[in-house]
PDB file of N, CA and C in Angstrom:
ATOM      1  N   MET A   1      51.741 -54.231 -27.948  1.00  0.00           N
ATOM      2  CA  MET A   1      51.773 -53.529 -26.469  1.00  0.00           C
ATOM      3  C   MET A   1      52.297 -54.542 -25.627  1.00  0.00           C
ATOM      4  N   ASN A   2      53.164 -53.835 -24.105  1.00  0.00           N
ATOM      5  CA  ASN A   2      53.700 -54.366 -23.425  1.00  0.00           C
ATOM      6  C   ASN A   2      52.363 -53.779 -22.234  1.00  0.00           C
ATOM      7  N   GLN A   3      52.556 -54.235 -20.705  1.00  0.00           N
ATOM      8  CA  GLN A   3      51.803 -54.049 -19.960  1.00  0.00           C
ATOM      9  C   GLN A   3      51.758 -52.916 -19.380  1.00  0.00           C
ATOM     10  N   GLU A   4      52.681 -51.876 -19.815  1.00  0.00           N
ATOM     11  CA  GLU A   4      52.674 -50.183 -19.482  1.00  0.00           C
ATOM     12  C   GLU A   4      51.823 -49.608 -20.875  1.00  0.00           C
ATOM     13  N   GLY A   5      51.452 -50.391 -21.457  1.00  0.00           N
ATOM     14  CA  GLY A   5      50.688 -49.755 -23.102  1.00  0.00           C
ATOM     15  C   GLY A   5      51.871 -48.999 -23.675  1.00  0.00           C
ATOM     16  N   ILE A   6      52.992 -49.421 -23.981  1.00  0.00           N
ATOM     17  CA  ILE A   6      53.829 -48.941 -24.928  1.00  0.00           C
ATOM     18  C   ILE A   6      54.075 -49.579 -25.688  1.00  0.00           C
ATOM     19  N   SER A   7      54.164 -49.329 -27.122  1.00  0.00           N
ATOM     20  CA  SER A   7      54.259 -50.067 -28.489  1.00  0.00           C
ATOM     21  C   SER A   7      55.827 -50.445 -28.284  1.00  0.00           C
ATOM     22  N   MET A   8      56.076 -51.471 -28.412  1.00  0.00           N
ATOM     23  CA  MET A   8      57.336 -51.802 -28.495  1.00  0.00           C
ATOM     24  C   MET A   8      57.642 -52.459 -30.326  1.00  0.00           C
ATOM     25  N   ASN A   9      57.302 -51.925 -31.077  1.00  0.00           N
ATOM     26  CA  ASN A   9      57.178 -52.776 -32.626  1.00  0.00           C
ATOM     27  C   ASN A   9      58.356 -51.963 -32.897  1.00  0.00           C
ATOM     28  N   HIS A  10      58.892 -50.811 -32.749  1.00  0.00           N
ATOM     29  CA  HIS A  10      59.775 -50.440 -33.458  1.00  0.00           C
ATOM     30  C   HIS A  10      61.025 -49.697 -32.478  1.00  0.00           C
ATOM     31  N   TYR A  11      62.147 -50.504 -32.237  1.00  0.00           N
ATOM     32  CA  TYR A  11      63.231 -49.705 -31.209  1.00  0.00           C
ATOM     33  C   TYR A  11      63.874 -48.608 -31.560  1.00  0.00           C
ATOM     34  N   THR A  12      64.061 -47.368 -30.971  1.00  0.00           N
ATOM     35  CA  THR A  12      64.655 -46.538 -31.601  1.00  0.00           C
ATOM     36  C   THR A  12      65.889 -46.258 -30.337  1.00  0.00           C
ATOM     37  N   HIS A  13      67.114 -45.677 -30.543  1.00  0.00           N
ATOM     38  CA  HIS A  13      68.332 -45.799 -29.598  1.00  0.00           C
ATOM     39  C   HIS A  13      68.009 -44.238 -28.897  1.00  0.00           C
ATOM     40  N   LEU A  14      68.315 -44.270 -27.950  1.00  0.00           N
ATOM     41  CA  LEU A  14      68.235 -43.222 -26.948  1.00  0.00           C
ATOM     42  C   LEU A  14      68.809 -42.009 -27.446  1.00  0.00           C
ATOM     43  N   THR A  15      68.372 -40.933 -26.883  1.00  0.00           N
ATOM     44  CA  THR A  15      69.167 -39.481 -27.475  1.00  0.00           C
ATOM     45  C   THR A  15      69.579 -39.133 -26.580  1.00  0.00           C
ATOM     46  N   ILE A  16      70.538 -38.105 -26.888  1.00  0.00           N
ATOM     47  CA  ILE A  16      71.171 -37.259 -25.636  1.00  0.00           C
ATOM     48  C   ILE A  16      70.120 -36.814 -24.737  1.00  0.00           C
ATOM     49  N   GLU A  17      69.218 -36.079 -25.152  1.00  0.00           N
ATOM     50  CA  GLU A  17      68.012 -35.391 -24.464  1.00  0.00           C
ATOM     51  C   GLU A  17      67.572 -36.180 -23.391  1.00  0.00           C
ATOM     52  N   GLU A  18      67.098 -37.555 -23.946  1.00  0.00           N
ATOM     53  CA  GLU A  18      66.704 -38.670 -23.041  1.00  0.00           C
ATOM     54  C   GLU A  18      67.562 -39.132 -22.228  1.00  0.00           C
ATOM     55  N   ARG A  19      68.892 -39.245 -22.374  1.00  0.00           N
ATOM     56  CA  ARG A  19      69.642 -39.797 -21.535  1.00  0.00           C
ATOM     57  C   ARG A  19      69.848 -38.394 -20.569  1.00  0.00           C
ATOM     58  N   GLU A  20      69.747 -37.049 -21.058  1.00  0.00           N
ATOM     59  CA  GLU A  20      69.483 -35.821 -19.434  1.00  0.00           C
ATOM     60  C   GLU A  20      68.468 -35.901 -19.166  1.00  0.00           C
ATOM     61  N   GLU A  21      67.487 -36.569 -19.454  1.00  0.00           N
ATOM     62  CA  GLU A  21      65.807 -36.949 -18.592  1.00  0.00           C
ATOM     63  C   GLU A  21      66.215 -37.743 -17.527  1.00  0.00           C
ATOM     64  N   ILE A  22      66.883 -38.943 -18.065  1.00  0.00           N
ATOM     65  CA  ILE A  22      67.222 -40.113 -17.151  1.00  0.00           C
ATOM     66  C   ILE A  22      67.761 -39.776 -16.350  1.00  0.00           C
ATOM     67  N   LEU A  23      68.772 -38.699 -16.219  1.00  0.00           N
ATOM     68  CA  LEU A  23      69.778 -38.073 -15.270  1.00  0.00           C
ATOM     69  C   LEU A  23      69.210 -37.341 -14.637  1.00  0.00           C
ATOM     70  N   LYS A  24      68.232 -36.547 -14.806  1.00  0.00           N
ATOM     71  CA  LYS A  24      67.626 -35.512 -14.181  1.00  0.00           C
ATOM     72  C   LYS A  24      66.400 -36.010 -13.060  1.00  0.00           C
ATOM     73  N   TYR A  25      65.581 -37.208 -13.907  1.00  0.00           N
ATOM     74  CA  TYR A  25      64.560 -37.956 -12.776  1.00  0.00           C
ATOM     75  C   TYR A  25      65.159 -39.059 -11.924  1.00  0.00           C
ATOM     76  N   SER A  26      66.247 -39.089 -12.808  1.00  0.00           N
ATOM     77  CA  SER A  26      67.092 -40.432 -11.219  1.00  0.00           C
ATOM     78  C   SER A  26      67.589 -39.416 -10.124  1.00  0.00           C
ATOM     79  N   PHE A  27      67.910 -38.405 -10.401  1.00  0.00           N
ATOM     80  CA  PHE A  27      68.816 -37.361  -9.436  1.00  0.00           C
ATOM     81  C   PHE A  27      67.822 -36.698  -8.298  1.00  0.00           C
ATOM     82  N   LEU A  28      66.322 -36.485  -8.942  1.00  0.00           N
ATOM     83  CA  LEU A  28      65.095 -36.408  -8.256  1.00  0.00           C
ATOM     84  C   LEU A  28      64.328 -37.593  -7.350  1.00  0.00           C
ATOM     85  N   GLY A  29      65.075 -38.641  -7.834  1.00  0.00           N
ATOM     86  CA  GLY A  29      64.115 -39.862  -6.596  1.00  0.00           C
ATOM     87  C   GLY A  29      63.431 -40.910  -7.465  1.00  0.00           C
ATOM     88  N   PHE A  30      63.393 -40.363  -8.666  1.00  0.00           N
ATOM     89  CA  PHE A  30      61.859 -41.475  -9.614  1.00  0.00           C
ATOM     90  C   PHE A  30      62.536 -42.558  -9.547  1.00  0.00           C
ATOM     91  N   SER A  31      61.669 -43.552  -9.421  1.00  0.00           N
ATOM     92  CA  SER A  31      62.038 -44.484  -9.954  1.00  0.00           C
ATOM     93  C   SER A  31      62.051 -44.909 -11.628  1.00  0.00           C
ATOM     94  N   ILE A  32      62.750 -46.418 -11.743  1.00  0.00           N
ATOM     95  CA  ILE A  32      62.894 -46.235 -13.245  1.00  0.00           C
ATOM     96  C   ILE A  32      61.771 -46.604 -13.699  1.00  0.00           C
ATOM     97  N   CYS A  33      60.783 -47.472 -12.808  1.00  0.00           N
ATOM     98  CA  CYS A  33      59.373 -47.409 -14.114  1.00  0.00           C
ATOM     99  C   CYS A  33      58.744 -45.940 -13.963  1.00  0.00           C
ATOM    100  N   LYS A  34      58.765 -45.197 -13.189  1.00  0.00           N
ATOM    101  CA  LYS A  34      58.220 -43.796 -13.426  1.00  0.00           C
ATOM    102  C   LYS A  34      58.759 -43.159 -14.461  1.00  0.00           C
ATOM    103  N   ILE A  35      60.081 -43.107 -14.365  1.00  0.00           N
ATOM    104  CA  ILE A  35      61.016 -42.781 -15.616  1.00  0.00           C
ATOM    105  C   ILE A  35      60.982 -43.177 -17.071  1.00  0.00           C
ATOM    106  N   ALA A  36      60.781 -44.649 -16.941  1.00  0.00           N
ATOM    107  CA  ALA A  36      60.256 -45.214 -18.311  1.00  0.00           C
ATOM    108  C   ALA A  36      58.912 -44.709 -18.632  1.00  0.00           C
ATOM    109  N   LYS A  37      57.883 -44.758 -17.983  1.00  0.00           N
ATOM    110  CA  LYS A  37      56.413 -43.898 -18.373  1.00  0.00           C
ATOM    111  C   LYS A  37      56.708 -42.450 -18.963  1.00  0.00           C
ATOM    112  N   ILE A  38      57.421 -41.818 -17.977  1.00  0.00           N
ATOM    113  CA  ILE A  38      57.477 -40.047 -18.813  1.00  0.00           C
ATOM    114  C   ILE A  38      58.075 -40.070 -19.663  1.00  0.00           C
ATOM    115  N   LEU A  39      59.054 -41.274 -20.126  1.00  0.00           N
ATOM    116  CA  LEU A  39      60.145 -40.970 -21.568  1.00  0.00           C
ATOM    117  C   LEU A  39      59.398 -41.902 -22.377  1.00  0.00           C
ATOM    118  N   HIS A  40      58.152 -42.845 -22.296  1.00  0.00           N
ATOM    119  CA  HIS A  40      57.712 -43.712 -23.452  1.00  0.00           C
ATOM    120  C   HIS A  40      58.837 -44.712 -23.753  1.00  0.00           C
ATOM    121  N   ARG A  41      59.346 -45.326 -22.577  1.00  0.00           N
ATOM    122  CA  ARG A  41      60.289 -46.296 -22.730  1.00  0.00           C
ATOM    123  C   ARG A  41      59.953 -47.382 -22.001  1.00  0.00           C
ATOM    124  N   ASN A  42      60.596 -48.465 -22.387  1.00  0.00           N
ATOM    125  CA  ASN A  42      60.409 -49.658 -21.406  1.00  0.00           C
ATOM    126  C   ASN A  42      61.576 -49.715 -20.209  1.00  0.00           C
ATOM    127  N   LYS A  43      61.204 -50.184 -19.186  1.00  0.00           N
ATOM    128  CA  LYS A  43      61.586 -49.886 -17.830  1.00  0.00           C
ATOM    129  C   LYS A  43      63.203 -50.534 -17.960  1.00  0.00           C
ATOM    130  N   SER A  44      62.924 -51.820 -18.764  1.00  0.00           N
ATOM    131  CA  SER A  44      64.339 -52.392 -18.884  1.00  0.00           C
ATOM    132  C   SER A  44      65.318 -51.911 -19.580  1.00  0.00           C
ATOM    133  N   THR A  45      64.801 -50.828 -20.764  1.00  0.00           N
ATOM    134  CA  THR A  45      65.880 -49.829 -21.353  1.00  0.00           C
ATOM    135  C   THR A  45      66.213 -48.775 -20.050  1.00  0.00           C
ATOM    136  N   ILE A  46      65.199 -48.466 -19.454  1.00  0.00           N
ATOM    137  CA  ILE A  46      66.345 -47.364 -18.497  1.00  0.00           C
ATOM    138  C   ILE A  46      67.229 -47.956 -17.363  1.00  0.00           C
ATOM    139  N   SER A  47      66.683 -49.299 -17.035  1.00  0.00           N
ATOM    140  CA  SER A  47      67.462 -49.871 -16.214  1.00  0.00           C
ATOM    141  C   SER A  47      69.067 -50.385 -16.855  1.00  0.00           C
ATOM    142  N   ARG A  48      68.928 -50.977 -18.212  1.00  0.00           N
ATOM    143  CA  ARG A  48      70.065 -51.174 -18.802  1.00  0.00           C
ATOM    144  C   ARG A  48      71.023 -50.017 -19.254  1.00  0.00           C
ATOM    145  N   GLU A  49      70.346 -48.947 -19.264  1.00  0.00           N
ATOM    146  CA  GLU A  49      70.960 -47.468 -19.591  1.00  0.00           C
ATOM    147  C   GLU A  49      71.903 -47.141 -18.329  1.00  0.00           C
ATOM    148  N   LEU A  50      71.532 -47.126 -17.355  1.00  0.00           N
ATOM    149  CA  LEU A  50      71.673 -46.524 -16.252  1.00  0.00           C
ATOM    150  C   LEU A  50      72.959 -47.837 -15.687  1.00  0.00           C
ATOM    151  N   LYS A  51      72.770 -48.977 -15.825  1.00  0.00           N
ATOM    152  CA  LYS A  51      73.672 -50.043 -15.476  1.00  0.00           C
ATOM    153  C   LYS A  51      74.952 -50.102 -16.470  1.00  0.00           C
ATOM    154  N   ARG A  52      74.731 -49.892 -17.783  1.00  0.00           N
ATOM    155  CA  ARG A  52      75.676 -49.800 -18.777  1.00  0.00           C
ATOM    156  C   ARG A  52      76.734 -48.745 -18.727  1.00  0.00           C
ATOM    157  N   ASN A  53      75.692 -47.540 -18.580  1.00  0.00           N
ATOM    158  CA  ASN A  53      76.926 -46.303 -18.536  1.00  0.00           C
ATOM    159  C   ASN A  53      77.216 -45.655 -17.277  1.00  0.00           C
ATOM    160  N   ALA A  54      76.867 -46.175 -16.153  1.00  0.00           N
ATOM    161  CA  ALA A  54      77.304 -45.592 -14.942  1.00  0.00           C
ATOM    162  C   ALA A  54      79.174 -45.937 -14.794  1.00  0.00           C
ATOM    163  N   SER A  55      79.593 -44.709 -14.482  1.00  0.00           N
ATOM    164  CA  SER A  55      81.261 -44.905 -14.354  1.00  0.00           C
ATOM    165  C   SER A  55      81.226 -44.452 -13.002  1.00  0.00           C
ATOM    166  N   GLN A  56      81.642 -45.342 -12.027  1.00  0.00           N
ATOM    167  CA  GLN A  56      82.158 -45.555 -10.380  1.00  0.00           C
ATOM    168  C   GLN A  56      80.565 -44.911  -9.510  1.00  0.00           C
ATOM    169  N   GLY A  57      79.441 -45.259 -10.068  1.00  0.00           N
ATOM    170  CA  GLY A  57      78.113 -45.449  -9.351  1.00  0.00           C
ATOM    171  C   GLY A  57      77.525 -43.932  -9.975  1.00  0.00           C
ATOM    172  N   LYS A  58      78.177 -43.035 -10.974  1.00  0.00           N
ATOM    173  CA  LYS A  58      77.520 -42.050 -11.539  1.00  0.00           C
ATOM    174  C   LYS A  58      77.067 -41.969 -12.879  1.00  0.00           C
ATOM    175  N   TYR A  59      76.006 -41.645 -13.400  1.00  0.00           N
ATOM    176  CA  TYR A  59      75.779 -41.746 -14.660  1.00  0.00           C
ATOM    177  C   TYR A  59      75.735 -40.226 -15.093  1.00  0.00           C
ATOM    178  N   SER A  60      76.333 -40.061 -16.195  1.00  0.00           N
ATOM    179  CA  SER A  60      76.425 -38.964 -17.218  1.00  0.00           C
ATOM    180  C   SER A  60      75.953 -39.180 -18.631  1.00  0.00           C
ATOM    181  N   PRO A  61      75.276 -38.630 -19.071  1.00  0.00           N
ATOM    182  CA  PRO A  61      74.457 -38.453 -20.340  1.00  0.00           C
ATOM    183  C   PRO A  61      75.740 -38.494 -21.236  1.00  0.00           C
ATOM    184  N   SER A  62      76.694 -37.384 -21.082  1.00  0.00           N
ATOM    185  CA  SER A  62      77.249 -37.006 -22.228  1.00  0.00           C
ATOM    186  C   SER A  62      78.505 -38.535 -22.368  1.00  0.00           C
ATOM    187  N   MET A  63      78.918 -39.197 -21.469  1.00  0.00           N
ATOM    188  CA  MET A  63      80.139 -40.101 -21.551  1.00  0.00           C
ATOM    189  C   MET A  63      78.707 -41.475 -21.921  1.00  0.00           C
ATOM    190  N   ALA A  64      77.527 -41.663 -22.003  1.00  0.00           N
ATOM    191  CA  ALA A  64      76.697 -42.583 -22.107  1.00  0.00           C
ATOM    192  C   ALA A  64      76.735 -42.156 -23.433  1.00  0.00           C
ATOM    193  N   GLN A  65      76.489 -41.004 -24.398  1.00  0.00           N
ATOM    194  CA  GLN A  65      76.494 -40.928 -25.451  1.00  0.00           C
ATOM    195  C   GLN A  65      77.800 -41.214 -26.507  1.00  0.00           C
ATOM    196  N   SER A  66      79.016 -40.788 -25.562  1.00  0.00           N
ATOM    197  CA  SER A  66      80.290 -40.925 -26.296  1.00  0.00           C
ATOM    198  C   SER A  66      80.159 -42.379 -26.187  1.00  0.00           C
ATOM    199  N   GLU A  67      80.008 -43.516 -25.480  1.00  0.00           N
ATOM    200  CA  GLU A  67      80.185 -44.561 -25.378  1.00  0.00           C
ATOM    201  C   GLU A  67      79.192 -45.051 -26.171  1.00  0.00           C
ATOM    202  N   TYR A  68      78.112 -44.656 -26.358  1.00  0.00           N
ATOM    203  CA  TYR A  68      77.163 -45.096 -27.634  1.00  0.00           C
ATOM    204  C   TYR A  68      77.926 -45.441 -29.050  1.00  0.00           C
ATOM    205  N   SER A  69      78.292 -44.113 -29.054  1.00  0.00           N
ATOM    206  CA  SER A  69      79.090 -43.684 -30.291  1.00  0.00           C
ATOM    207  C   SER A  69      80.197 -44.471 -30.845  1.00  0.00           C
ATOM    208  N   LYS A  70      80.961 -44.833 -29.640  1.00  0.00           N
ATOM    209  CA  LYS A  70      82.166 -45.733 -29.854  1.00  0.00           C
ATOM    210  C   LYS A  70      81.586 -47.290 -29.973  1.00  0.00           C
ATOM    211  N   ARG A  71      80.702 -47.878 -29.427  1.00  0.00           N
ATOM    212  CA  ARG A  71      79.960 -49.081 -29.688  1.00  0.00           C
ATOM    213  C   ARG A  71      79.590 -49.236 -31.115  1.00  0.00           C
ATOM    214  N   ARG A  72      79.158 -48.224 -31.561  1.00  0.00           N
ATOM    215  CA  ARG A  72      78.527 -48.217 -32.943  1.00  0.00           C
ATOM    216  C   ARG A  72      79.468 -48.258 -34.056  1.00  0.00           C
ATOM    217  N   THR A  73      80.838 -47.740 -33.941  1.00  0.00           N
ATOM    218  CA  THR A  73      81.713 -47.905 -34.866  1.00  0.00           C
ATOM    219  C   THR A  73      82.416 -49.570 -35.032  1.00  0.00           C
ATOM    220  N   HIS A  74      82.013 -50.281 -33.739  1.00  0.00           N
ATOM    221  CA  HIS A  74      81.818 -51.836 -34.084  1.00  0.00           C
ATOM    222  C   HIS A  74      81.070 -52.570 -34.831  1.00  0.00           C
ATOM    223  N   CYS A  75      80.129 -52.028 -34.867  1.00  0.00           N
ATOM    224  CA  CYS A  75      78.832 -52.546 -35.319  1.00  0.00           C
ATOM    225  C   CYS A  75      78.931 -52.862 -37.033  1.00  0.00           C
ATOM    226  N   GLY A  76      78.059 -53.922 -37.699  1.00  0.00           N
ATOM    227  CA  GLY A  76      78.082 -54.209 -38.708  1.00  0.00           C
ATOM    228  C   GLY A  76      79.143 -55.433 -39.253  1.00  0.00           C
ATOM    229  N   ARG A  77      78.517 -55.403 -40.606  1.00  0.00           N
ATOM    230  CA  ARG A  77      79.230 -56.424 -41.538  1.00  0.00           C
ATOM    231  C   ARG A  77      80.862 -56.290 -41.423  1.00  0.00           C
ATOM    232  N   LYS A  78      81.881 -57.315 -41.047  1.00  0.00           N
ATOM    233  CA  LYS A  78      83.183 -57.082 -41.574  1.00  0.00           C
ATOM    234  C   LYS A  78      83.846 -57.380 -42.684  1.00  0.00           C
ATOM    235  N   LYS A  79      84.748 -56.705 -43.460  1.00  0.00           N
ATOM    236  CA  LYS A  79      84.913 -56.681 -44.583  1.00  0.00           C
ATOM    237  C   LYS A  79      86.259 -57.774 -44.360  1.00  0.00           C
ATOM    238  N   ILE A  80      85.708 -58.683 -45.112  1.00  0.00           N
ATOM    239  CA  ILE A  80      86.810 -59.570 -44.962  1.00  0.00           C
ATOM    240  C   ILE A  80      88.286 -59.398 -45.971  1.00  0.00           C
ATOM    241  N   LEU A  81      88.039 -58.467 -46.798  1.00  0.00           N
ATOM    242  CA  LEU A  81      89.282 -58.028 -47.334  1.00  0.00           C
ATOM    243  C   LEU A  81      90.399 -57.131 -46.573  1.00  0.00           C
ATOM    244  N   ASN A  82      89.650 -56.868 -45.093  1.00  0.00           N
ATOM    245  CA  ASN A  82      90.775 -56.067 -44.319  1.00  0.00           C
ATOM    246  C   ASN A  82      91.754 -57.225 -43.755  1.00  0.00           C
ATOM    247  N   ASP A  83      91.669 -58.469 -43.918  1.00  0.00           N
ATOM    248  CA  ASP A  83      92.744 -59.536 -43.552  1.00  0.00           C
ATOM    249  C   ASP A  83      93.475 -59.569 -44.382  1.00  0.00           C
ATOM    250  N   PRO A  84      95.117 -59.249 -44.164  1.00  0.00           N
ATOM    251  CA  PRO A  84      96.111 -59.155 -45.060  1.00  0.00           C
ATOM    252  C   PRO A  84      96.211 -60.562 -46.127  1.00  0.00           C
ATOM    253  N   VAL A  85      95.902 -61.355 -45.018  1.00  0.00           N
ATOM    254  CA  VAL A  85      96.057 -63.143 -46.013  1.00  0.00           C
ATOM    255  C   VAL A  85      94.904 -63.376 -46.717  1.00  0.00           C
ATOM    256  N   ARG A  86      93.625 -62.914 -46.455  1.00  0.00           N
ATOM    257  CA  ARG A  86      92.741 -63.004 -47.579  1.00  0.00           C
ATOM    258  C   ARG A  86      92.845 -62.196 -48.513  1.00  0.00           C
ATOM    259  N   TYR A  87      93.575 -61.147 -48.481  1.00  0.00           N
ATOM    260  CA  TYR A  87      93.262 -59.683 -49.504  1.00  0.00           C
ATOM    261  C   TYR A  87      94.488 -60.601 -50.672  1.00  0.00           C
ATOM    262  N   GLU A  88      95.676 -61.064 -49.810  1.00  0.00           N
ATOM    263  CA  GLU A  88      96.663 -61.488 -50.799  1.00  0.00           C
ATOM    264  C   GLU A  88      96.345 -62.604 -51.627  1.00  0.00           C
ATOM    265  N   TRP A  89      95.414 -63.470 -51.055  1.00  0.00           N
ATOM    266  CA  TRP A  89      94.675 -64.961 -51.807  1.00  0.00           C
ATOM    267  C   TRP A  89      93.820 -64.277 -52.627  1.00  0.00           C
ATOM    268  N   VAL A  90      93.181 -63.312 -52.619  1.00  0.00           N
ATOM    269  CA  VAL A  90      92.149 -63.037 -53.549  1.00  0.00           C
ATOM    270  C   VAL A  90      92.977 -62.114 -54.795  1.00  0.00           C
ATOM    271  N   ARG A  91      93.825 -61.694 -54.296  1.00  0.00           N
ATOM    272  CA  ARG A  91      94.925 -60.815 -55.274  1.00  0.00           C
ATOM    273  C   ARG A  91      95.668 -61.620 -56.166  1.00  0.00           C
ATOM    274  N   ASN A  92      96.126 -62.819 -55.541  1.00  0.00           N
ATOM    275  CA  ASN A  92      96.545 -63.395 -56.458  1.00  0.00           C
ATOM    276  C   ASN A  92      96.103 -64.497 -57.088  1.00  0.00           C
ATOM    277  N   CYS A  93      94.749 -64.613 -56.961  1.00  0.00           N
ATOM    278  CA  CYS A  93      94.004 -66.025 -57.758  1.00  0.00           C
ATOM    279  C   CYS A  93      93.714 -65.514 -59.075  1.00  0.00           C
ATOM    280  N   ASP A  94      93.464 -66.284 -60.033  1.00  0.00           N
ATOM    281  CA  ASP A  94      93.052 -65.871 -61.364  1.00  0.00           C
ATOM    282  C   ASP A  94      91.783 -64.885 -61.419  1.00  0.00           C
ATOM    283  N   PRO A  95      91.622 -63.939 -62.494  1.00  0.00           N
ATOM    284  CA  PRO A  95      90.651 -63.179 -62.751  1.00  0.00           C
ATOM    285  C   PRO A  95      89.358 -63.753 -62.653  1.00  0.00           C
ATOM    286  N   MET A  96      89.098 -64.800 -63.302  1.00  0.00           N
ATOM    287  CA  MET A  96      87.741 -65.418 -63.139  1.00  0.00           C
ATOM    288  C   MET A  96      87.253 -65.516 -62.049  1.00  0.00           C
ATOM    289  N   SER A  97      88.055 -66.349 -61.298  1.00  0.00           N
ATOM    290  CA  SER A  97      87.389 -66.486 -59.882  1.00  0.00           C
ATOM    291  C   SER A  97      87.188 -65.326 -59.167  1.00  0.00           C
ATOM    292  N   ARG A  98      87.773 -64.340 -59.473  1.00  0.00           N
ATOM    293  CA  ARG A  98      87.639 -63.367 -58.526  1.00  0.00           C
ATOM    294  C   ARG A  98      86.133 -62.673 -58.766  1.00  0.00           C
ATOM    295  N   LYS A  99      85.766 -62.716 -60.337  1.00  0.00           N
ATOM    296  CA  LYS A  99      84.320 -62.377 -60.558  1.00  0.00           C
ATOM    297  C   LYS A  99      83.250 -62.810 -59.377  1.00  0.00           C
ATOM    298  N   ARG A 100      83.500 -64.257 -59.325  1.00  0.00           N
ATOM    299  CA  ARG A 100      82.603 -65.029 -58.656  1.00  0.00           C
ATOM    300  C   ARG A 100      82.722 -64.783 -57.289  1.00  0.00           C
ATOM    301  N   ILE A 101      83.691 -64.155 -56.478  1.00  0.00           N
ATOM    302  CA  ILE A 101      83.879 -63.745 -55.382  1.00  0.00           C
ATOM    303  C   ILE A 101      83.183 -62.509 -54.776  1.00  0.00           C
ATOM    304  N   LYS A 102      83.038 -61.438 -55.560  1.00  0.00           N
ATOM    305  CA  LYS A 102      82.687 -60.551 -55.427  1.00  0.00           C
ATOM    306  C   LYS A 102      80.937 -60.703 -55.230  1.00  0.00           C
TER     307      LYS A 102
END
């Protein structure tokens, strides 16, 4: 547990509902610490969310969710056979070595 008594064992991504709550509470003038306590999140999560997803000084939950979805498409392991040079090399090598590559 951290200093606020919030368990930090399992991280979950912010939902659109949580992003809307962040907008509501920040509009009402709540501090980042207060918003974090209400949402049971770490204050650095709220701070990072506001900094990362503010456009021209304004935070938009729907835009933040859209950007999150875009960033997620670039996550994960990259497939080496998407590279045309490597694809041709694998395609042209002998069948026995192909089995070892997989």
